[in-house]
Each structure stands twice: as C-alpha cells, then as structure tokens.
mmCIF file of C-alpha atoms in Angstrom:
data_model
loop_
_atom_site.group_PDB
_atom_site.id
_atom_site.type_symbol
_atom_site.label_atom_id
_atom_site.label_comp_id
_atom_site.label_asym_id
_atom_site.label_seq_id
_atom_site.Cartn_x
_atom_site.Cartn_y
_atom_site.Cartn_z
ATOM 1 C CA MET A 100 0.012 0.240 0.057
ATOM 2 C CA GLY A 101 2.773 1.940 1.006
ATOM 3 C CA ASN A 102 4.829 1.914 -2.645
ATOM 4 C CA MET A 103 1.556 2.375 -4.134
ATOM 5 C CA PHE A 104 1.358 5.909 -2.479
ATOM 6 C CA GLN A 105 4.531 7.021 -3.228
ATOM 7 C CA PHE A 106 3.931 5.248 -7.259
ATOM 8 C CA ILE A 107 0.935 7.508 -7.354
ATOM 9 C CA MET A 108 2.471 11.173 -5.613
ATOM 10 C CA THR A 109 5.601 10.225 -8.445
ATOM 11 C CA VAL A 110 3.816 10.263 -11.052
ATOM 12 C CA LEU A 111 1.472 12.935 -9.950
ATOM 13 C CA ALA A 112 4.327 14.745 -9.066
ATOM 14 C CA THR A 113 6.721 14.249 -12.440
ATOM 15 C CA PRO A 114 4.179 15.649 -15.468
ATOM 16 C CA VAL A 115 3.660 19.015 -12.352
ATOM 17 C CA ALA A 116 6.904 19.769 -12.594
ATOM 18 C CA ILE A 117 7.400 19.630 -16.314
ATOM 19 C CA VAL A 118 4.214 21.531 -16.656
ATOM 20 C CA TRP A 119 5.167 23.982 -14.341
ATOM 21 C CA ILE A 120 8.868 24.505 -15.892
ATOM 22 C CA TYR A 121 7.332 24.770 -19.292
ATOM 23 C CA MET A 122 4.368 27.791 -18.002
ATOM 24 C CA ALA A 123 7.317 29.233 -15.889
ATOM 25 C CA TYR A 124 9.565 29.692 -19.243
ATOM 26 C CA HIS A 125 7.240 30.437 -21.876
ATOM 27 C CA TYR A 126 4.278 32.369 -19.991
ATOM 28 C CA GLY A 127 7.543 34.240 -18.262
ATOM 29 C CA ARG A 128 8.876 35.094 -21.861
ATOM 30 C CA LYS A 129 5.760 36.154 -23.076
ATOM 31 C CA TYR A 130 4.342 38.045 -19.708
ATOM 32 C CA GLN A 131 7.733 39.975 -19.403
ATOM 33 C CA SER A 132 6.529 43.303 -19.933
ATOM 34 C CA ILE A 133 3.920 42.849 -17.640
ATOM 35 C CA ILE A 134 6.697 41.146 -14.945
ATOM 36 C CA ARG A 135 8.573 44.049 -15.764
ATOM 37 C CA THR A 136 5.915 46.341 -14.008
ATOM 38 C CA ILE A 137 5.641 44.770 -11.011
ATOM 39 C CA SER A 138 7.131 46.141 -7.895
ATOM 40 C CA GLU A 139 9.582 43.810 -5.863
ATOM 41 C CA GLU A 140 8.972 45.397 -2.623
ATOM 42 C CA GLU A 141 4.984 44.987 -2.935
ATOM 43 C CA TYR A 142 4.890 41.268 -4.381
ATOM 44 C CA ARG A 143 7.622 38.503 -3.584
ATOM 45 C CA TYR A 144 9.144 36.453 -6.851
ATOM 46 C CA PRO A 145 7.487 38.108 -9.259
ATOM 47 C CA GLU A 146 9.984 36.739 -12.339
ATOM 48 C CA LEU A 147 7.961 33.731 -11.224
ATOM 49 C CA PHE A 148 4.211 35.235 -12.135
ATOM 50 C CA GLY A 149 4.076 33.683 -15.930
ATOM 51 C CA VAL A 150 3.232 31.219 -14.686
ATOM 52 C CA GLY A 151 0.180 32.527 -12.497
ATOM 53 C CA PHE A 152 -0.773 34.352 -16.107
ATOM 54 C CA GLY A 153 -0.641 31.896 -17.769
ATOM 55 C CA LEU A 154 -2.919 29.672 -16.742
ATOM 56 C CA LEU A 155 -5.266 32.658 -16.310
ATOM 57 C CA ASP A 156 -5.198 33.043 -19.963
ATOM 58 C CA LEU A 157 -5.321 28.987 -20.506
ATOM 59 C CA ILE A 158 -8.818 29.177 -18.717
ATOM 60 C CA ARG A 159 -9.321 32.484 -20.681
ATOM 61 C CA TYR A 160 -10.386 34.391 -17.036
ATOM 62 C CA ASP A 161 -12.325 37.272 -17.721
ATOM 63 C CA LEU A 162 -11.916 40.755 -16.158
ATOM 64 C CA GLY A 163 -15.451 41.355 -16.911
ATOM 65 C CA SER A 164 -17.108 38.981 -14.860
ATOM 66 C CA GLU A 165 -19.453 39.946 -11.864
ATOM 67 C CA HIS A 166 -17.286 38.786 -9.512
ATOM 68 C CA ALA A 167 -13.845 40.486 -10.984
ATOM 69 C CA VAL A 168 -16.066 43.834 -11.360
ATOM 70 C CA ARG A 169 -16.429 43.626 -7.695
ATOM 71 C CA GLN A 170 -13.248 42.489 -7.006
ATOM 72 C CA ILE A 171 -11.672 45.480 -9.246
ATOM 73 C CA LYS A 172 -13.942 47.949 -7.442
ATOM 74 C CA ARG A 173 -13.006 47.053 -4.025
ATOM 75 C CA ILE A 174 -9.047 46.897 -4.908
ATOM 76 C CA SER A 175 -9.719 50.835 -6.945
ATOM 77 C CA GLU A 176 -10.235 52.319 -2.692
ATOM 78 C CA ILE A 177 -6.041 51.675 -2.641
ATOM 79 C CA LYS A 178 -4.961 51.366 -5.577
ATOM 80 C CA GLY A 179 -6.923 54.190 -7.732
ATOM 81 C CA LYS A 180 -9.646 53.345 -10.555
ATOM 82 C CA LYS A 181 -6.566 53.641 -13.009
ATOM 83 C CA TYR A 182 -4.756 50.712 -12.368
ATOM 84 C CA ALA A 183 -7.161 49.014 -10.114
ATOM 85 C CA ALA A 184 -7.658 45.949 -12.590
ATOM 86 C CA TYR A 185 -3.615 46.166 -13.501
ATOM 87 C CA HIS A 186 -3.784 45.157 -9.583
ATOM 88 C CA TYR A 187 -6.204 42.335 -9.402
ATOM 89 C CA TYR A 188 -4.612 40.988 -12.406
ATOM 90 C CA VAL A 189 -0.868 40.658 -10.163
ATOM 91 C CA MET A 190 -2.795 39.902 -7.058
ATOM 92 C CA LEU A 191 -4.605 36.750 -9.250
ATOM 93 C CA GLY A 192 -0.856 35.449 -10.629
ATOM 94 C CA GLU A 193 0.439 36.191 -7.511
ATOM 95 C CA LYS A 194 -1.791 33.162 -5.975
ATOM 96 C CA ILE A 195 -1.690 30.892 -8.796
ATOM 97 C CA THR A 196 2.060 30.865 -9.119
ATOM 98 C CA TYR A 197 2.447 30.671 -5.034
ATOM 99 C CA ALA A 198 0.187 27.738 -5.046
ATOM 100 C CA VAL A 199 0.943 25.871 -8.424
ATOM 101 C CA THR A 200 4.806 26.189 -7.295
ATOM 102 C CA ILE A 201 3.891 24.878 -4.031
ATOM 103 C CA LEU A 202 1.692 22.117 -5.591
ATOM 104 C CA PRO A 203 4.407 19.763 -6.998
ATOM 105 C CA ALA A 204 6.926 19.901 -3.805
ATOM 106 C CA VAL A 205 4.561 19.152 -2.011
ATOM 107 C CA LEU A 206 3.724 15.889 -4.312
ATOM 108 C CA LEU A 207 7.288 15.034 -4.272
ATOM 109 C CA LEU A 208 7.893 15.572 -0.593
ATOM 110 C CA ALA A 209 5.133 13.080 0.085
ATOM 111 C CA ALA A 210 6.119 10.349 -2.326
ATOM 112 C CA LEU A 211 9.733 11.123 -0.551
ATOM 113 C CA GLY A 212 8.360 10.645 3.129
ATOM 114 C CA ASN A 213 5.836 7.686 1.914
ATOM 115 C CA SER A 214 3.323 9.960 4.075
ATOM 116 C CA ALA A 215 -0.555 11.008 2.978
ATOM 117 C CA GLU A 216 0.246 13.300 6.225
ATOM 118 C CA ALA A 217 2.461 15.161 4.228
ATOM 119 C CA LEU A 218 0.555 15.652 1.131
ATOM 120 C CA LEU A 219 -2.343 16.829 3.643
ATOM 121 C CA PHE A 220 -0.549 19.410 5.371
ATOM 122 C CA GLY A 221 1.375 20.890 2.239
ATOM 123 C CA ILE A 222 -2.249 21.228 1.225
ATOM 124 C CA ALA A 223 -2.950 22.731 4.016
ATOM 125 C CA VAL A 224 -0.603 25.099 3.623
ATOM 126 C CA ILE A 225 -1.366 26.362 0.022
ATOM 127 C CA ILE A 226 -5.005 27.159 1.184
ATOM 128 C CA LEU A 227 -2.709 29.182 4.061
ATOM 129 C CA ILE A 228 -1.208 31.172 2.055
ATOM 130 C CA VAL A 229 -3.714 31.738 -0.555
ATOM 131 C CA TRP A 230 -6.505 32.575 2.038
ATOM 132 C CA TYR A 231 -3.101 34.790 3.475
ATOM 133 C CA LEU A 232 -3.044 36.996 0.008
ATOM 134 C CA ASN A 233 -6.352 37.516 0.233
ATOM 135 C CA GLU A 234 -6.871 38.418 4.158
ATOM 136 C CA LYS A 235 -4.172 41.142 3.443
ATOM 137 C CA THR A 236 -6.437 42.963 1.030
ATOM 138 C CA LYS A 237 -8.913 42.797 2.940
ATOM 139 C CA ASP A 238 -6.562 44.886 5.998
ATOM 140 C CA LYS A 239 -5.658 47.217 3.406
ATOM 141 C CA LEU A 240 -8.890 47.872 2.905
ATOM 142 C CA VAL A 241 -10.383 47.790 7.029
ATOM 143 C CA ASN A 242 -7.470 50.169 7.134
ATOM 144 C CA ARG A 243 -7.869 52.693 4.715
ATOM 145 C CA ARG A 244 -11.292 52.888 5.668
ATOM 146 C CA ASP A 245 -10.361 53.337 9.513
ATOM 147 C CA ALA A 246 -7.788 56.048 8.333
ATOM 148 C CA ILE A 247 -11.115 57.711 6.814
ATOM 149 C CA LEU A 248 -13.250 57.770 9.521
ATOM 150 C CA ASN A 249 -10.686 58.323 12.557
ATOM 151 C CA ASP A 250 -9.604 61.889 10.679
ATOM 152 C CA PHE A 251 -13.094 62.548 9.685
ATOM 153 C CA PRO A 252 -14.583 64.402 12.882
ATOM 154 C CA GLN A 253 -11.835 66.609 12.824
ATOM 155 C CA VAL A 254 -12.279 67.081 9.198
ATOM 156 C CA LEU A 255 -16.179 67.891 10.220
ATOM 157 C CA SER A 256 -14.918 70.253 13.180
ATOM 158 C CA LYS A 257 -12.735 72.112 11.127
ATOM 159 C CA LEU A 258 -15.543 72.681 8.181
ATOM 160 C CA ALA A 259 -17.476 73.674 10.746
ATOM 161 C CA LEU A 260 -15.710 76.151 12.048
ATOM 162 C CA LEU A 261 -14.380 77.841 8.572
ATOM 163 C CA VAL A 262 -17.601 78.055 7.187
ATOM 164 C CA ASN A 263 -19.411 79.234 10.274
ATOM 165 C CA SER A 264 -16.565 82.130 10.647
ATOM 166 C CA GLY A 265 -18.360 83.250 6.981
ATOM 167 C CA MET A 266 -15.594 80.832 4.433
ATOM 168 C CA ILE A 267 -17.703 79.392 1.066
ATOM 169 C CA LEU A 268 -17.791 75.161 1.728
ATOM 170 C CA ARG A 269 -15.162 75.184 -1.498
ATOM 171 C CA GLU A 270 -12.409 77.364 -0.066
ATOM 172 C CA ALA A 271 -13.179 75.787 3.236
ATOM 173 C CA TRP A 272 -12.623 72.609 1.615
ATOM 174 C CA ARG A 273 -9.226 73.608 0.188
ATOM 175 C CA SER A 274 -8.037 75.037 3.404
ATOM 176 C CA VAL A 275 -8.279 72.208 5.417
ATOM 177 C CA ALA A 276 -7.024 69.718 2.703
ATOM 178 C CA GLN A 277 -3.748 71.892 2.174
ATOM 179 C CA LYS A 278 -3.107 71.578 6.528
ATOM 180 C CA GLY A 279 -3.981 67.582 6.757
ATOM 181 C CA ASP A 280 -1.717 64.506 6.435
ATOM 182 C CA GLY A 281 -3.360 60.639 5.830
ATOM 183 C CA VAL A 282 -5.525 59.217 3.145
ATOM 184 C CA LEU A 283 -8.861 61.515 3.999
ATOM 185 C CA TYR A 284 -6.885 64.833 3.407
ATOM 186 C CA GLU A 285 -5.333 62.916 -0.202
ATOM 187 C CA GLU A 286 -8.838 62.553 -1.407
ATOM 188 C CA MET A 287 -9.655 66.153 0.012
ATOM 189 C CA LEU A 288 -6.742 67.356 -2.514
ATOM 190 C CA LEU A 289 -7.987 64.979 -4.890
ATOM 191 C CA ALA A 290 -11.437 67.099 -5.106
ATOM 192 C CA CYS A 291 -9.997 70.072 -5.040
ATOM 193 C CA GLU A 292 -7.807 69.854 -8.104
ATOM 194 C CA GLU A 293 -10.873 67.787 -10.072
ATOM 195 C CA MET A 294 -12.375 72.159 -9.262
ATOM 196 C CA ASN A 295 -9.407 73.718 -10.767
ATOM 197 C CA GLN A 296 -9.837 71.492 -14.096
ATOM 198 C CA GLY A 297 -12.728 72.157 -14.249
ATOM 199 C CA VAL A 298 -14.941 69.778 -12.814
ATOM 200 C CA SER A 299 -18.744 71.334 -10.463
ATOM 201 C CA GLU A 300 -18.188 71.101 -7.172
ATOM 202 C CA MET A 301 -21.208 68.871 -6.781
ATOM 203 C CA ASP A 302 -19.369 66.250 -9.228
ATOM 204 C CA ALA A 303 -15.896 66.362 -7.191
ATOM 205 C CA TYR A 304 -17.544 65.965 -3.825
ATOM 206 C CA GLN A 305 -19.667 62.996 -5.307
ATOM 207 C CA ASN A 306 -16.470 62.338 -7.026
ATOM 208 C CA PHE A 307 -14.772 62.000 -3.710
ATOM 209 C CA ALA A 308 -17.331 59.918 -1.233
ATOM 210 C CA GLU A 309 -16.822 57.337 -4.073
ATOM 211 C CA ARG A 310 -13.634 57.015 -4.434
ATOM 212 C CA CYS A 311 -13.657 56.492 0.000
ATOM 213 C CA GLU A 312 -16.389 54.038 -0.192
ATOM 214 C CA VAL A 313 -17.451 55.083 3.262
ATOM 215 C CA LYS A 314 -21.036 55.121 3.868
ATOM 216 C CA GLU A 315 -20.458 58.180 5.961
ATOM 217 C CA ILE A 316 -18.916 59.900 3.707
ATOM 218 C CA LYS A 317 -21.560 59.192 1.269
ATOM 219 C CA ARG A 318 -24.131 60.443 3.759
ATOM 220 C CA PHE A 319 -21.722 63.828 4.213
ATOM 221 C CA THR A 320 -21.571 64.166 0.164
ATOM 222 C CA SER A 321 -25.351 63.614 -0.405
ATOM 223 C CA SER A 322 -26.135 65.917 2.302
ATOM 224 C CA VAL A 323 -23.775 68.441 0.950
ATOM 225 C CA ILE A 324 -25.057 69.057 -2.027
ATOM 226 C CA GLN A 325 -28.732 69.312 -0.847
ATOM 227 C CA ASN A 326 -27.215 71.926 1.294
ATOM 228 C CA MET A 327 -26.195 73.741 -1.779
ATOM 229 C CA VAL A 328 -29.030 73.081 -4.184
ATOM 230 C CA LYS A 329 -31.202 74.803 -0.997
ATOM 231 C CA GLY A 330 -28.574 77.818 -0.957
ATOM 232 C CA ASN A 331 -25.902 76.984 2.086
ATOM 233 C CA ALA A 332 -28.643 78.007 4.548
ATOM 234 C CA GLU A 333 -28.543 75.541 7.081
ATOM 235 C CA LEU A 334 -24.946 73.798 6.076
ATOM 236 C CA THR A 335 -23.282 74.876 9.278
ATOM 237 C CA LYS A 336 -25.587 73.611 11.462
ATOM 238 C CA PHE A 337 -25.307 70.705 9.449
ATOM 239 C CA LEU A 338 -21.468 70.402 10.079
ATOM 240 C CA ARG A 339 -22.270 71.108 13.922
ATOM 241 C CA GLU A 340 -24.088 67.792 14.234
ATOM 242 C CA MET A 341 -22.230 65.402 12.159
ATOM 243 C CA SER A 342 -19.113 66.127 13.622
ATOM 244 C CA ASP A 343 -20.556 65.849 17.325
ATOM 245 C CA GLU A 344 -22.004 62.852 15.553
ATOM 246 C CA MET A 345 -18.969 60.947 14.529
ATOM 247 C CA TRP A 346 -16.427 62.041 17.069
ATOM 248 C CA ASN A 347 -19.252 59.477 19.005
ATOM 249 C CA GLU A 348 -18.576 57.263 16.495
ATOM 250 C CA LYS A 349 -15.053 57.293 16.986
ATOM 251 C CA LYS A 350 -14.881 56.759 20.335
ATOM 252 C CA ASN A 351 -17.505 53.371 19.033
ATOM 253 C CA MET A 352 -14.515 52.589 16.443
ATOM 254 C CA VAL A 353 -11.693 52.595 19.219
ATOM 255 C CA LYS A 354 -13.601 50.235 21.114
ATOM 256 C CA ARG A 355 -14.201 47.717 18.422
ATOM 257 C CA GLN A 356 -11.066 47.874 17.401
ATOM 258 C CA GLY A 357 -9.646 46.993 20.554
ATOM 259 C CA GLU A 358 -11.897 44.201 20.736
ATOM 260 C CA ALA A 359 -10.515 43.234 17.010
ATOM 261 C CA ALA A 360 -7.266 42.922 17.771
ATOM 262 C CA ASN A 361 -7.734 40.663 20.705
ATOM 263 C CA SER A 362 -9.539 38.136 18.089
ATOM 264 C CA LYS A 363 -6.967 37.978 15.672
ATOM 265 C CA LEU A 364 -4.418 37.597 17.964
ATOM 266 C CA LEU A 365 -5.952 33.692 18.598
ATOM 267 C CA ILE A 366 -5.928 32.241 14.836
ATOM 268 C CA PRO A 367 -1.581 32.170 15.254
ATOM 269 C CA THR A 368 -1.720 30.833 18.599
ATOM 270 C CA ILE A 369 -4.228 28.119 16.665
ATOM 271 C CA MET A 370 -1.927 27.645 14.350
ATOM 272 C CA ILE A 371 0.582 27.861 15.995
ATOM 273 C CA PHE A 372 -1.015 24.720 18.741
ATOM 274 C CA ALA A 373 -2.299 22.553 15.162
ATOM 275 C CA GLY A 374 1.505 23.122 14.334
ATOM 276 C CA ILE A 375 2.800 21.704 17.313
ATOM 277 C CA LEU A 376 -0.089 18.969 17.695
ATOM 278 C CA ILE A 377 1.308 17.586 13.882
ATOM 279 C CA VAL A 378 5.056 17.570 14.826
ATOM 280 C CA ILE A 379 3.971 15.403 17.809
ATOM 281 C CA MET A 380 1.187 12.986 16.412
ATOM 282 C CA VAL A 381 2.575 12.385 13.023
ATOM 283 C CA PRO A 382 5.463 10.144 14.171
ATOM 284 C CA MET A 383 3.644 8.186 16.617
ATOM 285 C CA PHE A 384 0.557 7.614 14.212
ATOM 286 C CA THR A 385 3.449 7.024 11.818
ATOM 287 C CA SER A 386 6.014 4.266 14.076
ATOM 288 C CA LEU A 387 2.217 1.957 14.423
#
C-alpha cells in the first residue's frame, strides 16, 4: 500500500513539475512586459508570476465578470481606478503562482516520505497562503477605511468652524485639505484638483465619496450637495451635528478595534497549537 502511494505521488509530481517548468519559461517570456512593472517590494518573486498569468490565459479568465468587477472595485479604493484592474490581475497571478509552485514540491515530499499526512499538510499550507493573501488585501482595505473614519470627525469640526466664520465651503474644503495629512486629506486634495480642472463642485464631492467608499462619507456628501442646492442655509448646522455624531462614532470605533485586535491574536495562536500537534502526533501514527 505504501509503495502504491509513493508511485501515485511520483507519477503526479513529475508531469506537474514539467508543466510548471514549461509555463515558467514560456509565459514568463510572454508576460515579461507586465512582470517588469511589478514592484518587488510589494510582491514576492514576481519573476515567477508568468505561471499564474499563463493559467489565467489558458482558462480565459474574464476580467469583465461580475466577481472580477466587484473585486476590481474594492481594489480601486486602495490603488485608484486607473490601475485597479492591473493590480487585481497581478494579485490573481500571485496567488495562482504560489499555489502551483508549491504543489509539485508537496507531491514530491509526500512521495519521498511515503506520508499522506505530509500531502495533507502541504495542501493545508497552500490553502493558508492563498487565504493569507486574500486577508492581506482585505486588511489594507479595512485599514484605509478606518484611517478615513479616524480623521473624519476632525475634518468636519474644521469645516464647521470655517464655514461658520463666513468662508464658503469650497475655500474651507481647500484650506482643510492642504493643512492635513492622511488618506482623507489626500482624497480631499484630489477633489480640489478636479475643481481646478473644471469639474463642478457637486461632481467633485460626489467623486470624492465614491473614492472613499465609506457610508458616512457618502451620507455627508449627499447632505452637502442637498444643502448647496437649497442655498447653504443649514450647512453650518448640519456640519456641527454630524461632527458631534462622528466624534461619538470614533469612540465606538476605537473600542471595536481593540476587541478585533484581541480576536485576531487567536488565529496565530491556534495555528501554532495545530503545528505543535502535527509535529507530535505524526511520528506517533507513522511508528504504529
């Protein structure tokens, strides 16, 4: 039975390794123009990503599919709309490349060790790597939104103060954007640049809300636009009320972040515990 397992693993590992070598060479050359643009600081071993791009090419992956469009929209918050599709494609190639690169090594080690446990452990490692890469993107998105919400109450307070002193919203917006530092201020500056380029004030605020993709920002811009249509009569009152509301929300957000940090510590603890169990239990079962 043991020899049969080794034979099956060897038979599987050999063609998989040959196919990987062919794809790494052939598609590595084909997609060299894309690979050269990939940041080595952000992505590990981008020179191998031709394997992932090749598989995407073979299955004719559609970047216009509903799932792809949804993922590209999320990534656009982090990378911007212009390069969102590019980064989504690179991230897909990254995950597929790592999985396909590790697979023949897992099959070979399982054959050499004549161990089904090694095969299962290797597959689990592949799944964890893909999961980690997905979570890394989600964490970037969450951190960006949290950074926006963290600065939002202060921005509202400054806007309310300046508008109440008699400054028009457009100038108050510019003044606040130029004196701050962070994601939210960068997006505000982009709105200022759009206005300078001829985009209407209302459209610039609307684009600002779409880039931030935070419900509180969307509610804010929607109310601001409504007040502008009405003549800014209640704008100061609205800014003060929303500022108070967001300061309370910020307190609640800090509490939630503390609770989330504690729960995240459970994941590496469980993984370490599982690894210790595998190290202890596998030799026991293989010696029986």
